Amino acid sequence: MISSIPKWMITLFGNKLSPNVTVIEITFLSLQIKKIRFQGDISEWDFSIGYASVIRVSETEFRNYTVAYHNKENGVFDIIFHIHGNGVGSKFIESLKVSDKLFISPPRGKKLYEQNEQQQSFLAMKPH
Ligand SMILES: Cc1cc2nc3c(=O)[nH]c(=O)nc-3n(C[C@H](O)[C@H](O)[C@H](O)COP(=O)(O)OP(=O)(O)OC[C@H]3O[C@@H](n4cnc5c(N)ncnc54)[C@H](O)[C@@H]3O)c2cc1C
């Protein structure tokens, strides 16, 4: 996944990367774990297990995050963030407050979840 996009390409995407969701609730599960509830039109979104959404964390930077809960009827979903203060993504998420608007992509990814398997585990690793 590309984590930054040149400005000319952003211009090409135009409104497709404009804010599409609003922060409606923030809960700190611990000092470094921030749970945010977002609201938007998620009626067409596919929340398959193992999928991730891309959040626009600066003018040209994007990061992957996993939806932890969703309710299509109310148009809300939650993401749980680790706030470590080292990167543009973490700093952006730390700055978010209720009523802020931002761009989050519909979840996407590979279909990894096998409904008929009794035990499955997923591990997201970041190459360094
Ligand atoms: C499929 C997928 C799903 C993901 N889901 C989530 C999710 O639900 N919640 C979530 O919080 N993150 C999730 N991530 C991680 C997220 O995408 C970012 O990689 C993470 O937030 C770091 O981005 P950054 O811009 O803050 O730091 P980067 O710009 O990536 O890194 C900058 C510096 O911060 C350091 N750093 C990066 N991560 C950490 C860390 N965790 N602790 C300490 N230092 C760190 C790096 O080593 C580097 O020195 C997911 C990643 C993937 C690939």
PDB file of C-alpha atoms and ligand atoms in Angstrom:
ATOM      1  CA  MET A   1       0.000   0.000   0.000  1.00  0.00           C
ATOM      2  CA  ILE A   2       1.368   3.416  -0.988  1.00  0.00           C
ATOM      3  CA  SER A   3       1.396   5.683   2.115  1.00  0.00           C
ATOM      4  CA  SER A   4       1.981   8.990   0.314  1.00  0.00           C
ATOM      5  CA  ILE A   5       0.688  10.381  -2.964  1.00  0.00           C
ATOM      6  CA  PRO A   6       2.180  13.264  -4.982  1.00  0.00           C
ATOM      7  CA  LYS A   7       0.217  16.518  -4.944  1.00  0.00           C
ATOM      8  CA  TRP A   8      -0.569  16.339  -8.662  1.00  0.00           C
ATOM      9  CA  MET A   9      -2.269  12.989  -8.141  1.00  0.00           C
ATOM     10  CA  ILE A  10      -4.288  14.360  -5.217  1.00  0.00           C
ATOM     11  CA  THR A  11      -5.539  17.084  -7.571  1.00  0.00           C
ATOM     12  CA  LEU A  12      -6.468  14.355 -10.062  1.00  0.00           C
ATOM     13  CA  PHE A  13      -8.551  12.509  -7.441  1.00  0.00           C
ATOM     14  CA  GLY A  14     -10.254  15.832  -6.570  1.00  0.00           C
ATOM     15  CA  ASN A  15     -13.386  15.494  -4.446  1.00  0.00           C
ATOM     16  CA  LYS A  16     -12.956  11.742  -4.052  1.00  0.00           C
ATOM     17  CA  LEU A  17     -10.491  12.401  -1.186  1.00  0.00           C
ATOM     18  CA  SER A  18     -12.547  15.173   0.462  1.00  0.00           C
ATOM     19  CA  PRO A  19     -13.781  14.704   4.058  1.00  0.00           C
ATOM     20  CA  ASN A  20     -16.614  12.150   4.093  1.00  0.00           C
ATOM     21  CA  VAL A  21     -17.008  11.338   7.808  1.00  0.00           C
ATOM     22  CA  THR A  22     -17.340  13.267  11.084  1.00  0.00           C
ATOM     23  CA  VAL A  23     -15.900  12.481  14.517  1.00  0.00           C
ATOM     24  CA  ILE A  24     -18.876  12.153  16.865  1.00  0.00           C
ATOM     25  CA  GLU A  25     -17.377  10.526  19.977  1.00  0.00           C
ATOM     26  CA  ILE A  26     -13.938   9.984  21.514  1.00  0.00           C
ATOM     27  CA  THR A  27     -13.064   7.538  24.288  1.00  0.00           C
ATOM     28  CA  PHE A  28      -9.604   7.042  25.746  1.00  0.00           C
ATOM     29  CA  LEU A  29      -9.316   3.333  26.619  1.00  0.00           C
ATOM     30  CA  SER A  30      -5.886   4.166  28.083  1.00  0.00           C
ATOM     31  CA  LEU A  31      -3.382   7.041  27.730  1.00  0.00           C
ATOM     32  CA  GLN A  32      -2.209   5.691  24.344  1.00  0.00           C
ATOM     33  CA  ILE A  33      -5.348   3.980  23.080  1.00  0.00           C
ATOM     34  CA  LYS A  34      -7.941   6.314  21.554  1.00  0.00           C
ATOM     35  CA  LYS A  35     -11.254   4.951  20.301  1.00  0.00           C
ATOM     36  CA  ILE A  36     -13.053   7.221  17.863  1.00  0.00           C
ATOM     37  CA  ARG A  37     -16.618   6.903  16.604  1.00  0.00           C
ATOM     38  CA  PHE A  38     -17.188   8.299  13.118  1.00  0.00           C
ATOM     39  CA  GLN A  39     -20.449   9.046  11.295  1.00  0.00           C
ATOM     40  CA  GLY A  40     -21.008   9.140   7.541  1.00  0.00           C
ATOM     41  CA  ASP A  41     -22.751   7.467   4.637  1.00  0.00           C
ATOM     42  CA  ILE A  42     -21.472   3.902   5.046  1.00  0.00           C
ATOM     43  CA  SER A  43     -24.513   2.231   3.495  1.00  0.00           C
ATOM     44  CA  GLU A  44     -22.464   0.826   0.589  1.00  0.00           C
ATOM     45  CA  TRP A  45     -19.356  -0.107   2.628  1.00  0.00           C
ATOM     46  CA  ASP A  46     -18.216  -3.736   2.918  1.00  0.00           C
ATOM     47  CA  PHE A  47     -16.947  -4.480   6.443  1.00  0.00           C
ATOM     48  CA  SER A  48     -15.482  -7.937   5.726  1.00  0.00           C
ATOM     49  CA  ILE A  49     -13.220  -9.283   8.478  1.00  0.00           C
ATOM     50  CA  GLY A  50      -9.552  -8.578   7.665  1.00  0.00           C
ATOM     51  CA  TYR A  51     -10.293  -5.451   5.607  1.00  0.00           C
ATOM     52  CA  ALA A  52      -8.695  -2.060   6.410  1.00  0.00           C
ATOM     53  CA  SER A  53      -9.624   1.561   5.647  1.00  0.00           C
ATOM     54  CA  VAL A  54      -7.261   4.276   4.521  1.00  0.00           C
ATOM     55  CA  ILE A  55      -7.290   7.575   6.426  1.00  0.00           C
ATOM     56  CA  ARG A  56      -5.954  10.779   4.938  1.00  0.00           C
ATOM     57  CA  VAL A  57      -3.586  11.959   7.692  1.00  0.00           C
ATOM     58  CA  SER A  58      -2.077  14.952   5.858  1.00  0.00           C
ATOM     59  CA  GLU A  59      -2.344  16.661   2.493  1.00  0.00           C
ATOM     60  CA  THR A  60      -0.436  13.819   0.816  1.00  0.00           C
ATOM     61  CA  GLU A  61      -0.124  11.003   3.415  1.00  0.00           C
ATOM     62  CA  PHE A  62      -2.429   8.043   4.005  1.00  0.00           C
ATOM     63  CA  ARG A  63      -2.413   5.282   6.648  1.00  0.00           C
ATOM     64  CA  ASN A  64      -4.301   1.990   7.082  1.00  0.00           C
ATOM     65  CA  TYR A  65      -6.657   1.445  10.023  1.00  0.00           C
ATOM     66  CA  THR A  66      -9.051  -1.358  10.982  1.00  0.00           C
ATOM     67  CA  VAL A  67     -12.722  -0.822  11.726  1.00  0.00           C
ATOM     68  CA  ALA A  68     -13.438  -2.412  15.112  1.00  0.00           C
ATOM     69  CA  TYR A  69     -17.224  -1.906  15.150  1.00  0.00           C
ATOM     70  CA  HIS A  70     -19.864  -0.696  12.721  1.00  0.00           C
ATOM     71  CA  ASN A  71     -23.596  -0.061  12.615  1.00  0.00           C
ATOM     72  CA  LYS A  72     -24.899   0.667   9.125  1.00  0.00           C
ATOM     73  CA  GLU A  73     -28.383   1.531  10.372  1.00  0.00           C
ATOM     74  CA  ASN A  74     -27.010   4.487  12.362  1.00  0.00           C
ATOM     75  CA  GLY A  75     -24.169   5.211   9.903  1.00  0.00           C
ATOM     76  CA  VAL A  76     -21.479   4.864  12.588  1.00  0.00           C
ATOM     77  CA  PHE A  77     -18.227   2.947  12.962  1.00  0.00           C
ATOM     78  CA  ASP A  78     -15.363   2.809  15.479  1.00  0.00           C
ATOM     79  CA  ILE A  79     -11.610   2.586  15.006  1.00  0.00           C
ATOM     80  CA  ILE A  80      -9.181   1.962  17.865  1.00  0.00           C
ATOM     81  CA  PHE A  81      -5.916   3.897  17.465  1.00  0.00           C
ATOM     82  CA  HIS A  82      -2.519   3.464  19.090  1.00  0.00           C
ATOM     83  CA  ILE A  83      -1.203   6.967  19.838  1.00  0.00           C
ATOM     84  CA  HIS A  84       2.607   6.747  19.904  1.00  0.00           C
ATOM     85  CA  GLY A  85       3.490  10.297  18.834  1.00  0.00           C
ATOM     86  CA  ASN A  86       6.219   9.243  16.397  1.00  0.00           C
ATOM     87  CA  GLY A  87       4.547   9.570  13.004  1.00  0.00           C
ATOM     88  CA  VAL A  88       2.290  11.786  10.940  1.00  0.00           C
ATOM     89  CA  GLY A  89      -0.576   9.291  11.297  1.00  0.00           C
ATOM     90  CA  SER A  90      -0.360   9.063  15.062  1.00  0.00           C
ATOM     91  CA  LYS A  91      -0.047  12.857  15.437  1.00  0.00           C
ATOM     92  CA  PHE A  92      -3.048  13.450  13.165  1.00  0.00           C
ATOM     93  CA  ILE A  93      -5.228  10.967  15.070  1.00  0.00           C
ATOM     94  CA  GLU A  94      -4.095  12.469  18.394  1.00  0.00           C
ATOM     95  CA  SER A  95      -5.260  15.905  17.202  1.00  0.00           C
ATOM     96  CA  LEU A  96      -8.762  14.745  16.226  1.00  0.00           C
ATOM     97  CA  LYS A  97     -11.669  16.107  18.270  1.00  0.00           C
ATOM     98  CA  VAL A  98     -15.456  15.859  18.150  1.00  0.00           C
ATOM     99  CA  SER A  99     -16.982  17.546  15.026  1.00  0.00           C
ATOM    100  CA  ASP A 100     -13.773  17.233  12.962  1.00  0.00           C
ATOM    101  CA  LYS A 101     -14.315  16.011   9.403  1.00  0.00           C
ATOM    102  CA  LEU A 102     -11.855  13.819   7.509  1.00  0.00           C
ATOM    103  CA  PHE A 103     -11.477  11.351   4.642  1.00  0.00           C
ATOM    104  CA  ILE A 104     -11.723   7.630   5.381  1.00  0.00           C
ATOM    105  CA  SER A 105     -11.934   5.126   2.536  1.00  0.00           C
ATOM    106  CA  PRO A 106     -14.376   2.230   2.530  1.00  0.00           C
ATOM    107  CA  PRO A 107     -12.693  -0.895   3.973  1.00  0.00           C
ATOM    108  CA  ARG A 108     -10.866  -3.008   1.397  1.00  0.00           C
ATOM    109  CA  GLY A 109      -8.354  -5.844   1.240  1.00  0.00           C
ATOM    110  CA  LYS A 110      -7.994  -9.541   0.612  1.00  0.00           C
ATOM    111  CA  LYS A 111     -10.737 -11.901   1.713  1.00  0.00           C
ATOM    112  CA  LEU A 112      -8.820 -13.812   4.392  1.00  0.00           C
ATOM    113  CA  TYR A 113     -11.648 -14.856   6.682  1.00  0.00           C
ATOM    114  CA  GLU A 114     -12.959 -18.394   6.142  1.00  0.00           C
ATOM    115  CA  GLN A 115     -16.405 -18.680   7.680  1.00  0.00           C
ATOM    116  CA  ASN A 116     -16.170 -22.468   8.035  1.00  0.00           C
ATOM    117  CA  GLU A 117     -12.813 -22.524   9.867  1.00  0.00           C
ATOM    118  CA  GLN A 118     -13.184 -22.816  13.659  1.00  0.00           C
ATOM    119  CA  GLN A 119      -9.981 -20.959  14.633  1.00  0.00           C
ATOM    120  CA  GLN A 120      -8.300 -18.143  12.696  1.00  0.00           C
ATOM    121  CA  SER A 121      -5.878 -15.365  13.603  1.00  0.00           C
ATOM    122  CA  PHE A 122      -4.744 -12.276  11.698  1.00  0.00           C
ATOM    123  CA  LEU A 123      -1.510 -10.399  12.258  1.00  0.00           C
ATOM    124  CA  ALA A 124      -0.841  -7.013  10.598  1.00  0.00           C
ATOM    125  CA  MET A 125       2.890  -6.347  10.357  1.00  0.00           C
ATOM    126  CA  LYS A 126       4.611  -3.184   9.209  1.00  0.00           C
ATOM    127  CA  PRO A 127       7.908  -3.660   7.319  1.00  0.00           C
ATOM    128  CA  HIS A 128      10.775  -1.453   8.542  1.00  0.00           C
TER     129      HIS A 128
HETATM  130  C1  LIG B   1      -3.815  -3.446   7.477  1.00  0.00           C
HETATM  131  C2  LIG B   1      -3.417  -2.494   8.575  1.00  0.00           C
HETATM  132  C3  LIG B   1      -4.313  -2.166   9.578  1.00  0.00           C
HETATM  133  C4  LIG B   1      -3.944  -1.296  10.597  1.00  0.00           C
HETATM  134  N1  LIG B   1      -4.851  -0.994  11.591  1.00  0.00           N
HETATM  135  C5  LIG B   1      -4.500  -0.158  12.585  1.00  0.00           C
HETATM  136  C6  LIG B   1      -5.439   0.172  13.632  1.00  0.00           C
HETATM  137  O1  LIG B   1      -6.599  -0.265  13.643  1.00  0.00           O
HETATM  138  N2  LIG B   1      -5.025   1.024  14.608  1.00  0.00           N
HETATM  139  C7  LIG B   1      -3.750   1.559  14.636  1.00  0.00           C
HETATM  140  O2  LIG B   1      -3.436   2.316  15.566  1.00  0.00           O
HETATM  141  N3  LIG B   1      -2.869   1.288  13.648  1.00  0.00           N
HETATM  142  C8  LIG B   1      -3.197   0.460  12.627  1.00  0.00           C
HETATM  143  N4  LIG B   1      -2.300   0.187  11.623  1.00  0.00           N
HETATM  144  C9  LIG B   1      -1.018   0.901  11.636  1.00  0.00           C
HETATM  145  C10 LIG B   1      -1.168   2.273  10.950  1.00  0.00           C
HETATM  146  O3  LIG B   1      -1.499   2.127   9.570  1.00  0.00           O
HETATM  147  C11 LIG B   1       0.117   3.115  10.946  1.00  0.00           C
HETATM  148  O4  LIG B   1       1.151   2.343  10.394  1.00  0.00           O
HETATM  149  C12 LIG B   1       0.541   3.561  12.318  1.00  0.00           C
HETATM  150  O5  LIG B   1      -0.454   4.397  12.871  1.00  0.00           O
HETATM  151  C13 LIG B   1       1.846   4.351  12.246  1.00  0.00           C
HETATM  152  O6  LIG B   1       1.689   5.421  11.380  1.00  0.00           O
HETATM  153  P1  LIG B   1       2.427   6.795  11.670  1.00  0.00           P
HETATM  154  O7  LIG B   1       2.221   7.688  10.491  1.00  0.00           O
HETATM  155  O8  LIG B   1       2.031   7.305  13.021  1.00  0.00           O
HETATM  156  O9  LIG B   1       3.965   6.382  11.786  1.00  0.00           O
HETATM  157  P2  LIG B   1       4.971   6.098  10.552  1.00  0.00           P
HETATM  158  O10 LIG B   1       5.098   7.298   9.668  1.00  0.00           O
HETATM  159  O11 LIG B   1       4.555   4.810   9.910  1.00  0.00           O
HETATM  160  O12 LIG B   1       6.316   5.866  11.339  1.00  0.00           O
HETATM  161  C14 LIG B   1       7.008   6.992  11.896  1.00  0.00           C
HETATM  162  C15 LIG B   1       7.809   6.519  13.082  1.00  0.00           C
HETATM  163  O13 LIG B   1       6.905   6.021  14.078  1.00  0.00           O
HETATM  164  C16 LIG B   1       7.304   4.714  14.492  1.00  0.00           C
HETATM  165  N5  LIG B   1       6.120   3.919  14.797  1.00  0.00           N
HETATM  166  C17 LIG B   1       5.203   3.451  13.902  1.00  0.00           C
HETATM  167  N6  LIG B   1       4.238   2.744  14.546  1.00  0.00           N
HETATM  168  C18 LIG B   1       4.576   2.767  15.875  1.00  0.00           C
HETATM  169  C19 LIG B   1       3.994   2.220  17.027  1.00  0.00           C
HETATM  170  N7  LIG B   1       2.858   1.499  16.962  1.00  0.00           N
HETATM  171  N8  LIG B   1       4.589   2.441  18.225  1.00  0.00           N
HETATM  172  C20 LIG B   1       5.736   3.176  18.306  1.00  0.00           C
HETATM  173  N9  LIG B   1       6.350   3.739  17.230  1.00  0.00           N
HETATM  174  C21 LIG B   1       5.779   3.527  16.030  1.00  0.00           C
HETATM  175  C22 LIG B   1       8.061   4.142  13.295  1.00  0.00           C
HETATM  176  O14 LIG B   1       8.976   3.153  13.719  1.00  0.00           O
HETATM  177  C23 LIG B   1       8.778   5.366  12.757  1.00  0.00           C
HETATM  178  O15 LIG B   1       9.971   5.603  13.448  1.00  0.00           O
HETATM  179  C24 LIG B   1      -2.642  -0.704  10.606  1.00  0.00           C
HETATM  180  C25 LIG B   1      -1.741  -1.014   9.579  1.00  0.00           C
HETATM  181  C26 LIG B   1      -2.112  -1.913   8.592  1.00  0.00           C
HETATM  182  C27 LIG B   1      -1.108  -2.247   7.511  1.00  0.00           C
END
